[in-house]
Amino acid sequence: MFQRKFTQGCAACLAFASLCLGPLTAVAGDTLDAVKKRGFVQCGVNTGLPGFSNADDQGEWTGLDVDFCRAVAAAVLGDAQKVQFTPLTAKERLTALQSGEIDVLSRNTTWTLTRDTSLGINFTGVSYYDGQGFMVTKALGIKSAKELDGAAVCILAGTTTELNLADYFRTNGMEYEPVVFDTADQTARGFEAGRCDVLTSDQSQLYGVRLKLKEADKAEILPEVISKEPLGPAVRQGDDDWFNIVRWTLFAMVNAEEFGVTAANVDEMKKSTTNPEVRRLLGLEGIKGKGLGLKDDWAYQIVKQVGNYGEVFARTVGSGSPLGIPRGLNALWRDGGLQYAPPIR
């Protein structure tokens, strides 16, 4: 029943998109010109996920995905504040991108073959390497996901986690009862109300959800990671110029961390550095902004106004945040992680 419900939901969604939008590639256009004319980047984000995308009582958005949107605005418009955020549920996010409602989707979305090849969108890179995990209440005394046979599982609808969950339980010869919700907040409330024994999601989301629980210290995250979840920004297919801008915004942030260029020292490095890689990054020599159709200081503006990848990671989800998530796979390649950016030259 669970799988049939999901399949029907996806089919209805795609049918709706096709009826309303026509061929998906036909909606792509000159996004850069549209953004410049409009004066701001329209960015799709999560409706509320601590560390990644969250709005406070004054409507101020913070988080790793939010800062990436600001980095795109800094690169394109020279002002990181020129962003309008569109909060989207898991069900809404892809249609919003396909229809042109948003310019870029920066919302904990897993890069998969299907999404990259048949939904009219392209992923531009990986801003966070994640994996699916499980959270339980300590009172259950469960220490491993292998002890979850027969459990009721709270899960967010329209996500790859539904499919991963089915694969994991089938592989391990276990049964489960899915309890499906439309938003992360509903899922957390369902877990808190005891409607399920375990909540499953990407581990990064589990850390965020646990922070929202009234008795966070009574919940724990199990050690198993059952999937690969490369999360990254996505754009519509058919606009290679915009694709390159969003992709190289991420690469510039990673390169800046590798070269030790930070928001605090970028002005001094711009004046004094003789390192040719840093000089190319900051638009002092080499290809500058020409290849992207941007001003020569596009990467300087990113670092100055938003910071390099490591700075953003630390203040949003890492050591300087309430989540305190270790860098792990998201460390630079030279430090044992997977974050690696091609050279700017």
mmCIF file of C-alpha atoms in Angstrom:
data_model
loop_
_atom_site.group_PDB
_atom_site.id
_atom_site.type_symbol
_atom_site.label_atom_id
_atom_site.label_comp_id
_atom_site.label_asym_id
_atom_site.label_seq_id
_atom_site.Cartn_x
_atom_site.Cartn_y
_atom_site.Cartn_z
ATOM 1 C CA MET A 1 0.000 0.000 0.000
ATOM 2 C CA PHE A 2 2.831 2.348 0.901
ATOM 3 C CA GLN A 3 4.610 1.970 -2.458
ATOM 4 C CA ARG A 4 1.364 2.238 -4.437
ATOM 5 C CA LYS A 5 0.487 5.487 -2.698
ATOM 6 C CA PHE A 6 3.906 6.960 -3.470
ATOM 7 C CA THR A 7 3.833 5.941 -7.123
ATOM 8 C CA GLN A 8 0.386 7.384 -7.628
ATOM 9 C CA GLY A 9 1.491 10.628 -5.992
ATOM 10 C CA CYS A 10 4.532 10.992 -8.246
ATOM 11 C CA ALA A 11 2.529 10.193 -11.377
ATOM 12 C CA ALA A 12 -0.092 12.777 -10.487
ATOM 13 C CA CYS A 13 2.595 15.364 -9.816
ATOM 14 C CA LEU A 14 4.353 14.794 -13.137
ATOM 15 C CA ALA A 15 1.073 14.729 -15.028
ATOM 16 C CA PHE A 16 0.113 18.045 -13.489
ATOM 17 C CA ALA A 17 3.501 19.517 -14.382
ATOM 18 C CA SER A 18 3.218 18.316 -17.958
ATOM 19 C CA LEU A 19 -0.281 19.699 -18.399
ATOM 20 C CA CYS A 20 0.554 23.056 -16.936
ATOM 21 C CA LEU A 21 4.078 23.518 -18.212
ATOM 22 C CA GLY A 22 4.320 21.669 -21.494
ATOM 23 C CA PRO A 23 7.725 20.175 -22.344
ATOM 24 C CA LEU A 24 9.954 20.792 -19.347
ATOM 25 C CA THR A 25 12.911 22.085 -21.348
ATOM 26 C CA ALA A 26 10.653 24.674 -22.997
ATOM 27 C CA VAL A 27 10.342 26.664 -19.781
ATOM 28 C CA ALA A 28 14.092 27.298 -19.506
ATOM 29 C CA GLY A 29 15.222 30.714 -20.611
ATOM 30 C CA ASP A 30 17.890 33.287 -20.020
ATOM 31 C CA THR A 31 17.794 33.155 -16.282
ATOM 32 C CA LEU A 32 20.743 35.505 -15.780
ATOM 33 C CA ASP A 33 19.044 38.308 -17.711
ATOM 34 C CA ALA A 34 15.796 37.689 -15.844
ATOM 35 C CA VAL A 35 17.547 37.868 -12.475
ATOM 36 C CA LYS A 36 19.366 41.081 -13.395
ATOM 37 C CA LYS A 37 16.154 42.678 -14.645
ATOM 38 C CA ARG A 38 14.227 41.579 -11.565
ATOM 39 C CA GLY A 39 17.010 42.646 -9.228
ATOM 40 C CA PHE A 40 17.040 39.591 -6.995
ATOM 41 C CA VAL A 41 17.510 35.817 -7.056
ATOM 42 C CA GLN A 42 14.398 33.738 -6.404
ATOM 43 C CA CYS A 43 15.616 30.813 -4.345
ATOM 44 C CA GLY A 44 13.641 27.760 -3.236
ATOM 45 C CA VAL A 45 14.452 26.540 0.275
ATOM 46 C CA ASN A 46 13.112 24.183 2.912
ATOM 47 C CA THR A 47 10.115 25.381 4.908
ATOM 48 C CA GLY A 48 12.123 24.993 8.105
ATOM 49 C CA LEU A 49 15.185 22.877 8.790
ATOM 50 C CA PRO A 50 17.624 24.096 11.470
ATOM 51 C CA GLY A 51 21.116 24.539 10.135
ATOM 52 C CA PHE A 52 20.051 24.471 6.496
ATOM 53 C CA SER A 53 17.032 26.704 6.039
ATOM 54 C CA ASN A 54 15.161 28.325 8.863
ATOM 55 C CA ALA A 55 13.369 31.654 9.374
ATOM 56 C CA ASP A 56 13.207 33.381 12.771
ATOM 57 C CA ASP A 57 10.286 35.379 14.164
ATOM 58 C CA GLN A 58 11.378 38.423 12.155
ATOM 59 C CA GLY A 59 11.503 36.411 8.942
ATOM 60 C CA GLU A 60 15.300 36.380 8.778
ATOM 61 C CA TRP A 61 16.508 33.234 7.019
ATOM 62 C CA THR A 62 19.642 31.397 8.088
ATOM 63 C CA GLY A 63 21.324 28.125 7.160
ATOM 64 C CA LEU A 64 23.765 26.471 4.810
ATOM 65 C CA ASP A 65 21.285 26.287 1.915
ATOM 66 C CA VAL A 66 20.193 29.865 2.569
ATOM 67 C CA ASP A 67 23.779 31.123 2.512
ATOM 68 C CA PHE A 68 24.339 29.392 -0.788
ATOM 69 C CA CYS A 69 21.452 31.402 -2.246
ATOM 70 C CA ARG A 70 23.110 34.544 -0.902
ATOM 71 C CA ALA A 71 26.397 33.490 -2.491
ATOM 72 C CA VAL A 72 24.676 33.258 -5.893
ATOM 73 C CA ALA A 73 23.209 36.733 -5.384
ATOM 74 C CA ALA A 74 26.619 38.104 -4.410
ATOM 75 C CA ALA A 75 28.187 36.618 -7.544
ATOM 76 C CA VAL A 76 25.468 37.781 -9.920
ATOM 77 C CA LEU A 77 24.257 41.052 -8.425
ATOM 78 C CA GLY A 78 27.127 42.022 -6.114
ATOM 79 C CA ASP A 79 24.766 42.016 -3.128
ATOM 80 C CA ALA A 80 24.168 38.902 -1.024
ATOM 81 C CA GLN A 81 20.962 40.387 0.390
ATOM 82 C CA LYS A 82 19.231 40.477 -2.983
ATOM 83 C CA VAL A 83 17.503 37.139 -2.532
ATOM 84 C CA GLN A 84 13.845 36.287 -2.152
ATOM 85 C CA PHE A 85 13.310 32.950 -0.433
ATOM 86 C CA THR A 86 10.456 30.660 -1.399
ATOM 87 C CA PRO A 87 9.802 28.012 1.277
ATOM 88 C CA LEU A 88 8.861 24.734 -0.394
ATOM 89 C CA THR A 89 7.741 21.327 0.817
ATOM 90 C CA ALA A 90 9.318 18.184 -0.596
ATOM 91 C CA LYS A 91 6.332 17.774 -2.908
ATOM 92 C CA GLU A 92 6.445 21.339 -4.182
ATOM 93 C CA ARG A 93 10.168 21.829 -4.732
ATOM 94 C CA LEU A 94 10.748 20.229 -8.151
ATOM 95 C CA THR A 95 7.595 21.631 -9.739
ATOM 96 C CA ALA A 96 8.547 25.106 -8.513
ATOM 97 C CA LEU A 97 11.886 24.813 -10.286
ATOM 98 C CA GLN A 98 10.434 23.286 -13.445
ATOM 99 C CA SER A 99 7.771 25.991 -13.748
ATOM 100 C CA GLY A 100 10.193 28.918 -13.379
ATOM 101 C CA GLU A 101 8.769 29.982 -10.009
ATOM 102 C CA ILE A 102 12.331 29.885 -8.663
ATOM 103 C CA ASP A 103 15.754 30.387 -10.269
ATOM 104 C CA VAL A 104 17.596 27.868 -8.137
ATOM 105 C CA LEU A 105 16.571 25.148 -5.704
ATOM 106 C CA SER A 106 18.813 25.073 -2.635
ATOM 107 C CA ARG A 107 16.884 22.745 -0.431
ATOM 108 C CA ASN A 108 18.342 19.450 0.919
ATOM 109 C CA THR A 109 17.516 17.590 -2.293
ATOM 110 C CA THR A 110 19.303 14.358 -3.176
ATOM 111 C CA TRP A 111 21.058 14.141 -6.534
ATOM 112 C CA THR A 112 19.791 11.013 -8.311
ATOM 113 C CA LEU A 113 19.849 9.654 -11.849
ATOM 114 C CA THR A 114 16.081 10.033 -12.283
ATOM 115 C CA ARG A 115 16.001 13.617 -11.098
ATOM 116 C CA ASP A 116 19.001 14.530 -13.241
ATOM 117 C CA THR A 117 17.748 12.979 -16.460
ATOM 118 C CA SER A 118 13.957 12.901 -16.609
ATOM 119 C CA LEU A 119 12.550 15.794 -14.564
ATOM 120 C CA GLY A 120 13.961 18.724 -16.526
ATOM 121 C CA ILE A 121 16.449 19.760 -13.850
ATOM 122 C CA ASN A 122 20.216 19.556 -13.369
ATOM 123 C CA PHE A 123 22.176 19.332 -10.145
ATOM 124 C CA THR A 124 25.140 21.704 -10.111
ATOM 125 C CA GLY A 125 27.246 20.037 -7.417
ATOM 126 C CA VAL A 126 27.172 18.671 -3.892
ATOM 127 C CA SER A 127 26.951 21.215 -1.100
ATOM 128 C CA TYR A 128 26.451 18.578 1.619
ATOM 129 C CA TYR A 129 27.234 14.855 1.623
ATOM 130 C CA ASP A 130 24.553 13.210 3.721
ATOM 131 C CA GLY A 131 23.142 9.753 4.457
ATOM 132 C CA GLN A 132 19.855 8.399 5.797
ATOM 133 C CA GLY A 133 19.657 7.446 9.456
ATOM 134 C CA PHE A 134 17.210 6.703 12.262
ATOM 135 C CA MET A 135 16.213 8.497 15.471
ATOM 136 C CA VAL A 136 14.507 6.692 18.377
ATOM 137 C CA THR A 137 13.561 7.509 21.931
ATOM 138 C CA LYS A 138 16.136 6.300 24.439
ATOM 139 C CA ALA A 139 13.386 4.655 26.454
ATOM 140 C CA LEU A 140 13.022 1.946 23.795
ATOM 141 C CA GLY A 141 16.538 0.734 24.538
ATOM 142 C CA ILE A 142 17.279 0.231 20.817
ATOM 143 C CA LYS A 143 20.939 0.540 19.847
ATOM 144 C CA SER A 144 20.889 -0.589 16.223
ATOM 145 C CA ALA A 145 18.601 -0.239 13.205
ATOM 146 C CA LYS A 146 18.720 -4.043 12.932
ATOM 147 C CA GLU A 147 16.445 -4.107 16.028
ATOM 148 C CA LEU A 148 13.604 -2.221 14.280
ATOM 149 C CA ASP A 149 11.659 -5.217 12.936
ATOM 150 C CA GLY A 150 7.920 -4.439 13.200
ATOM 151 C CA ALA A 151 8.466 -0.766 14.044
ATOM 152 C CA ALA A 152 6.185 2.093 13.026
ATOM 153 C CA VAL A 153 8.348 4.574 11.084
ATOM 154 C CA CYS A 154 7.635 8.307 10.713
ATOM 155 C CA ILE A 155 8.753 9.499 7.289
ATOM 156 C CA LEU A 156 8.437 12.526 5.014
ATOM 157 C CA ALA A 157 6.408 12.011 1.830
ATOM 158 C CA GLY A 158 7.867 12.518 -1.632
ATOM 159 C CA THR A 159 11.487 11.848 -0.695
ATOM 160 C CA THR A 160 14.111 9.278 -1.570
ATOM 161 C CA THR A 161 14.079 8.236 2.079
ATOM 162 C CA GLU A 162 10.816 6.365 1.444
ATOM 163 C CA LEU A 163 12.495 4.195 -1.166
ATOM 164 C CA ASN A 164 15.682 3.722 0.867
ATOM 165 C CA LEU A 165 13.611 2.668 3.867
ATOM 166 C CA ALA A 166 11.771 0.021 1.840
ATOM 167 C CA ASP A 167 15.075 -1.279 0.422
ATOM 168 C CA TYR A 168 16.731 -1.464 3.844
ATOM 169 C CA PHE A 169 13.927 -3.380 5.548
ATOM 170 C CA ARG A 170 13.514 -5.758 2.612
ATOM 171 C CA THR A 171 17.258 -6.428 2.453
ATOM 172 C CA ASN A 172 17.344 -7.234 6.157
ATOM 173 C CA GLY A 173 14.162 -9.335 6.133
ATOM 174 C CA MET A 174 12.257 -6.991 8.422
ATOM 175 C CA GLU A 175 8.727 -5.539 8.416
ATOM 176 C CA TYR A 176 7.651 -1.987 9.235
ATOM 177 C CA GLU A 177 4.612 0.279 9.240
ATOM 178 C CA PRO A 178 5.114 3.634 7.438
ATOM 179 C CA VAL A 179 3.551 6.729 9.014
ATOM 180 C CA VAL A 180 3.783 9.392 6.299
ATOM 181 C CA PHE A 181 3.719 13.206 6.709
ATOM 182 C CA ASP A 182 3.950 16.127 4.266
ATOM 183 C CA THR A 183 6.414 18.377 6.143
ATOM 184 C CA ALA A 184 9.404 17.916 8.406
ATOM 185 C CA ASP A 185 7.599 19.696 11.257
ATOM 186 C CA GLN A 186 4.630 17.344 10.983
ATOM 187 C CA THR A 187 6.997 14.384 10.980
ATOM 188 C CA ALA A 188 8.723 15.621 14.132
ATOM 189 C CA ARG A 189 5.418 16.254 15.876
ATOM 190 C CA GLY A 190 4.257 12.789 14.912
ATOM 191 C CA PHE A 191 7.382 11.272 16.425
ATOM 192 C CA GLU A 192 7.036 13.384 19.542
ATOM 193 C CA ALA A 193 3.373 12.397 19.933
ATOM 194 C CA GLY A 194 4.273 8.728 19.812
ATOM 195 C CA ARG A 195 2.637 7.976 16.479
ATOM 196 C CA CYS A 196 5.728 6.000 15.503
ATOM 197 C CA ASP A 197 8.639 4.195 17.141
ATOM 198 C CA VAL A 198 11.340 5.673 14.949
ATOM 199 C CA LEU A 199 11.816 8.675 12.667
ATOM 200 C CA THR A 200 13.948 8.274 9.552
ATOM 201 C CA SER A 201 15.492 11.003 7.419
ATOM 202 C CA ASP A 202 18.888 12.262 6.311
ATOM 203 C CA GLN A 203 21.159 12.373 9.349
ATOM 204 C CA SER A 204 21.640 16.124 9.009
ATOM 205 C CA GLN A 205 17.860 16.563 9.291
ATOM 206 C CA LEU A 206 17.691 14.265 12.286
ATOM 207 C CA TYR A 207 20.104 16.542 14.165
ATOM 208 C CA GLY A 208 17.873 19.498 13.286
ATOM 209 C CA VAL A 209 14.644 17.742 14.179
ATOM 210 C CA ARG A 210 16.065 16.635 17.528
ATOM 211 C CA LEU A 211 16.786 20.281 18.401
ATOM 212 C CA LYS A 212 13.080 21.064 17.986
ATOM 213 C CA LEU A 213 11.856 18.329 20.317
ATOM 214 C CA LYS A 214 10.595 19.445 23.720
ATOM 215 C CA GLU A 215 12.725 16.719 25.333
ATOM 216 C CA ALA A 216 15.625 16.480 22.920
ATOM 217 C CA ASP A 217 17.848 14.680 25.422
ATOM 218 C CA LYS A 218 15.457 11.712 25.406
ATOM 219 C CA ALA A 219 16.028 11.016 21.702
ATOM 220 C CA GLU A 220 19.101 9.486 20.132
ATOM 221 C CA ILE A 221 20.335 8.905 16.596
ATOM 222 C CA LEU A 222 21.309 5.338 15.746
ATOM 223 C CA PRO A 223 24.760 4.718 14.241
ATOM 224 C CA GLU A 224 23.687 3.141 10.925
ATOM 225 C CA VAL A 225 23.747 5.191 7.711
ATOM 226 C CA ILE A 226 21.773 3.284 5.075
ATOM 227 C CA SER A 227 22.162 5.389 1.940
ATOM 228 C CA LYS A 228 24.206 7.911 -0.003
ATOM 229 C CA GLU A 229 22.484 11.293 -0.032
ATOM 230 C CA PRO A 230 24.488 13.867 -1.997
ATOM 231 C CA LEU A 231 22.564 17.117 -1.496
ATOM 232 C CA GLY A 232 23.084 20.066 -3.762
ATOM 233 C CA PRO A 233 21.610 23.049 -5.595
ATOM 234 C CA ALA A 234 19.674 22.411 -8.788
ATOM 235 C CA VAL A 235 18.587 24.505 -11.779
ATOM 236 C CA ARG A 236 16.323 23.999 -14.778
ATOM 237 C CA GLN A 237 17.717 22.220 -17.800
ATOM 238 C CA GLY A 238 18.242 24.252 -20.960
ATOM 239 C CA ASP A 239 20.114 27.253 -19.576
ATOM 240 C CA ASP A 240 23.802 26.333 -19.536
ATOM 241 C CA ASP A 241 24.939 29.860 -18.643
ATOM 242 C CA TRP A 242 22.900 29.846 -15.442
ATOM 243 C CA PHE A 243 23.943 26.272 -14.690
ATOM 244 C CA ASN A 244 27.611 27.345 -14.888
ATOM 245 C CA ILE A 245 27.060 30.356 -12.622
ATOM 246 C CA VAL A 246 25.416 28.304 -9.880
ATOM 247 C CA ARG A 247 27.953 25.466 -10.224
ATOM 248 C CA TRP A 248 30.968 27.799 -10.039
ATOM 249 C CA THR A 249 29.511 29.692 -7.106
ATOM 250 C CA LEU A 250 29.883 26.484 -5.117
ATOM 251 C CA PHE A 251 33.324 25.773 -6.577
ATOM 252 C CA ALA A 252 34.501 29.280 -5.696
ATOM 253 C CA MET A 253 33.465 28.775 -2.063
ATOM 254 C CA VAL A 254 35.334 25.469 -1.855
ATOM 255 C CA ASN A 255 38.417 26.847 -3.606
ATOM 256 C CA ALA A 256 38.433 29.834 -1.247
ATOM 257 C CA GLU A 257 38.545 27.519 1.760
ATOM 258 C CA GLU A 258 41.345 25.490 0.188
ATOM 259 C CA PHE A 259 43.405 28.644 -0.404
ATOM 260 C CA GLY A 260 42.683 30.043 3.060
ATOM 261 C CA VAL A 261 40.726 33.022 1.740
ATOM 262 C CA THR A 262 38.128 34.117 4.279
ATOM 263 C CA ALA A 263 35.625 36.932 4.708
ATOM 264 C CA ALA A 264 38.031 38.483 7.201
ATOM 265 C CA ASN A 265 41.204 38.398 5.106
ATOM 266 C CA VAL A 266 39.942 38.652 1.532
ATOM 267 C CA ASP A 267 40.566 42.405 1.285
ATOM 268 C CA GLU A 268 44.137 42.053 2.467
ATOM 269 C CA MET A 269 44.757 39.092 0.157
ATOM 270 C CA LYS A 270 43.338 41.045 -2.750
ATOM 271 C CA LYS A 271 45.906 43.774 -2.111
ATOM 272 C CA SER A 272 48.972 41.705 -1.394
ATOM 273 C CA THR A 273 48.758 38.097 -2.588
ATOM 274 C CA THR A 274 51.179 36.840 -5.222
ATOM 275 C CA ASN A 275 49.618 33.354 -5.291
ATOM 276 C CA PRO A 276 48.394 32.955 -8.887
ATOM 277 C CA GLU A 277 45.509 30.669 -7.859
ATOM 278 C CA VAL A 278 44.231 33.206 -5.340
ATOM 279 C CA ARG A 279 44.686 36.037 -7.823
ATOM 280 C CA ARG A 280 42.587 34.154 -10.386
ATOM 281 C CA LEU A 281 39.944 33.396 -7.742
ATOM 282 C CA LEU A 282 39.679 37.068 -6.843
ATOM 283 C CA GLY A 283 39.520 38.238 -10.454
ATOM 284 C CA LEU A 284 42.938 39.918 -10.510
ATOM 285 C CA GLU A 285 44.215 37.925 -13.477
ATOM 286 C CA GLY A 286 43.282 35.059 -15.777
ATOM 287 C CA ILE A 287 39.797 34.469 -17.145
ATOM 288 C CA LYS A 288 38.176 36.744 -14.514
ATOM 289 C CA GLY A 289 34.379 36.962 -14.871
ATOM 290 C CA LYS A 290 34.199 36.794 -18.635
ATOM 291 C CA GLY A 291 33.541 33.080 -18.890
ATOM 292 C CA LEU A 292 30.468 33.353 -16.682
ATOM 293 C CA GLY A 293 29.167 36.659 -17.980
ATOM 294 C CA LEU A 294 29.758 38.216 -14.567
ATOM 295 C CA LYS A 295 31.893 41.019 -13.197
ATOM 296 C CA ASP A 296 35.549 40.182 -12.538
ATOM 297 C CA ASP A 297 35.081 40.300 -8.759
ATOM 298 C CA TRP A 298 32.227 37.757 -8.655
ATOM 299 C CA ALA A 299 34.115 35.310 -6.425
ATOM 300 C CA TYR A 300 35.522 38.117 -4.254
ATOM 301 C CA GLN A 301 31.953 39.237 -3.557
ATOM 302 C CA ILE A 302 30.985 35.706 -2.519
ATOM 303 C CA VAL A 303 33.819 35.379 -0.028
ATOM 304 C CA LYS A 304 33.563 38.950 1.266
ATOM 305 C CA GLN A 305 29.811 38.882 1.856
ATOM 306 C CA VAL A 306 29.093 35.219 2.606
ATOM 307 C CA GLY A 307 32.402 33.475 3.357
ATOM 308 C CA ASN A 308 34.145 30.386 2.060
ATOM 309 C CA TYR A 309 32.595 26.912 2.266
ATOM 310 C CA GLY A 310 34.260 26.083 5.584
ATOM 311 C CA GLU A 311 33.081 29.305 7.204
ATOM 312 C CA VAL A 312 29.513 28.755 6.083
ATOM 313 C CA PHE A 313 29.559 25.115 7.199
ATOM 314 C CA ALA A 314 30.923 25.983 10.655
ATOM 315 C CA ARG A 315 28.404 28.710 11.495
ATOM 316 C CA THR A 316 25.327 26.921 10.121
ATOM 317 C CA VAL A 317 25.684 23.209 10.870
ATOM 318 C CA GLY A 318 29.212 22.692 12.174
ATOM 319 C CA SER A 319 31.326 23.511 15.203
ATOM 320 C CA GLY A 320 29.966 27.049 15.582
ATOM 321 C CA SER A 321 26.307 26.011 15.458
ATOM 322 C CA PRO A 322 23.917 24.285 17.893
ATOM 323 C CA LEU A 323 23.973 21.199 15.615
ATOM 324 C CA GLY A 324 27.730 20.704 15.983
ATOM 325 C CA ILE A 325 27.934 18.281 13.035
ATOM 326 C CA PRO A 326 31.514 17.139 12.290
ATOM 327 C CA ARG A 327 32.871 17.912 8.810
ATOM 328 C CA GLY A 328 33.255 14.191 8.002
ATOM 329 C CA LEU A 329 32.690 13.632 4.276
ATOM 330 C CA ASN A 330 32.181 17.379 3.891
ATOM 331 C CA ALA A 331 35.789 18.167 4.748
ATOM 332 C CA LEU A 332 38.116 19.258 1.969
ATOM 333 C CA TRP A 333 39.700 16.449 -0.052
ATOM 334 C CA ARG A 334 43.114 17.188 1.477
ATOM 335 C CA ASP A 335 41.619 16.620 4.957
ATOM 336 C CA GLY A 336 40.052 13.263 4.116
ATOM 337 C CA GLY A 337 36.691 14.547 2.880
ATOM 338 C CA LEU A 338 34.989 14.723 -0.512
ATOM 339 C CA GLN A 339 34.778 18.478 -1.072
ATOM 340 C CA TYR A 340 36.862 19.163 -4.145
ATOM 341 C CA ALA A 341 36.586 21.968 -6.671
ATOM 342 C CA PRO A 342 38.118 22.203 -10.144
ATOM 343 C CA PRO A 343 40.717 24.950 -10.646
ATOM 344 C CA ILE A 344 39.835 28.451 -11.767
ATOM 345 C CA ARG A 345 41.987 29.100 -14.804
#
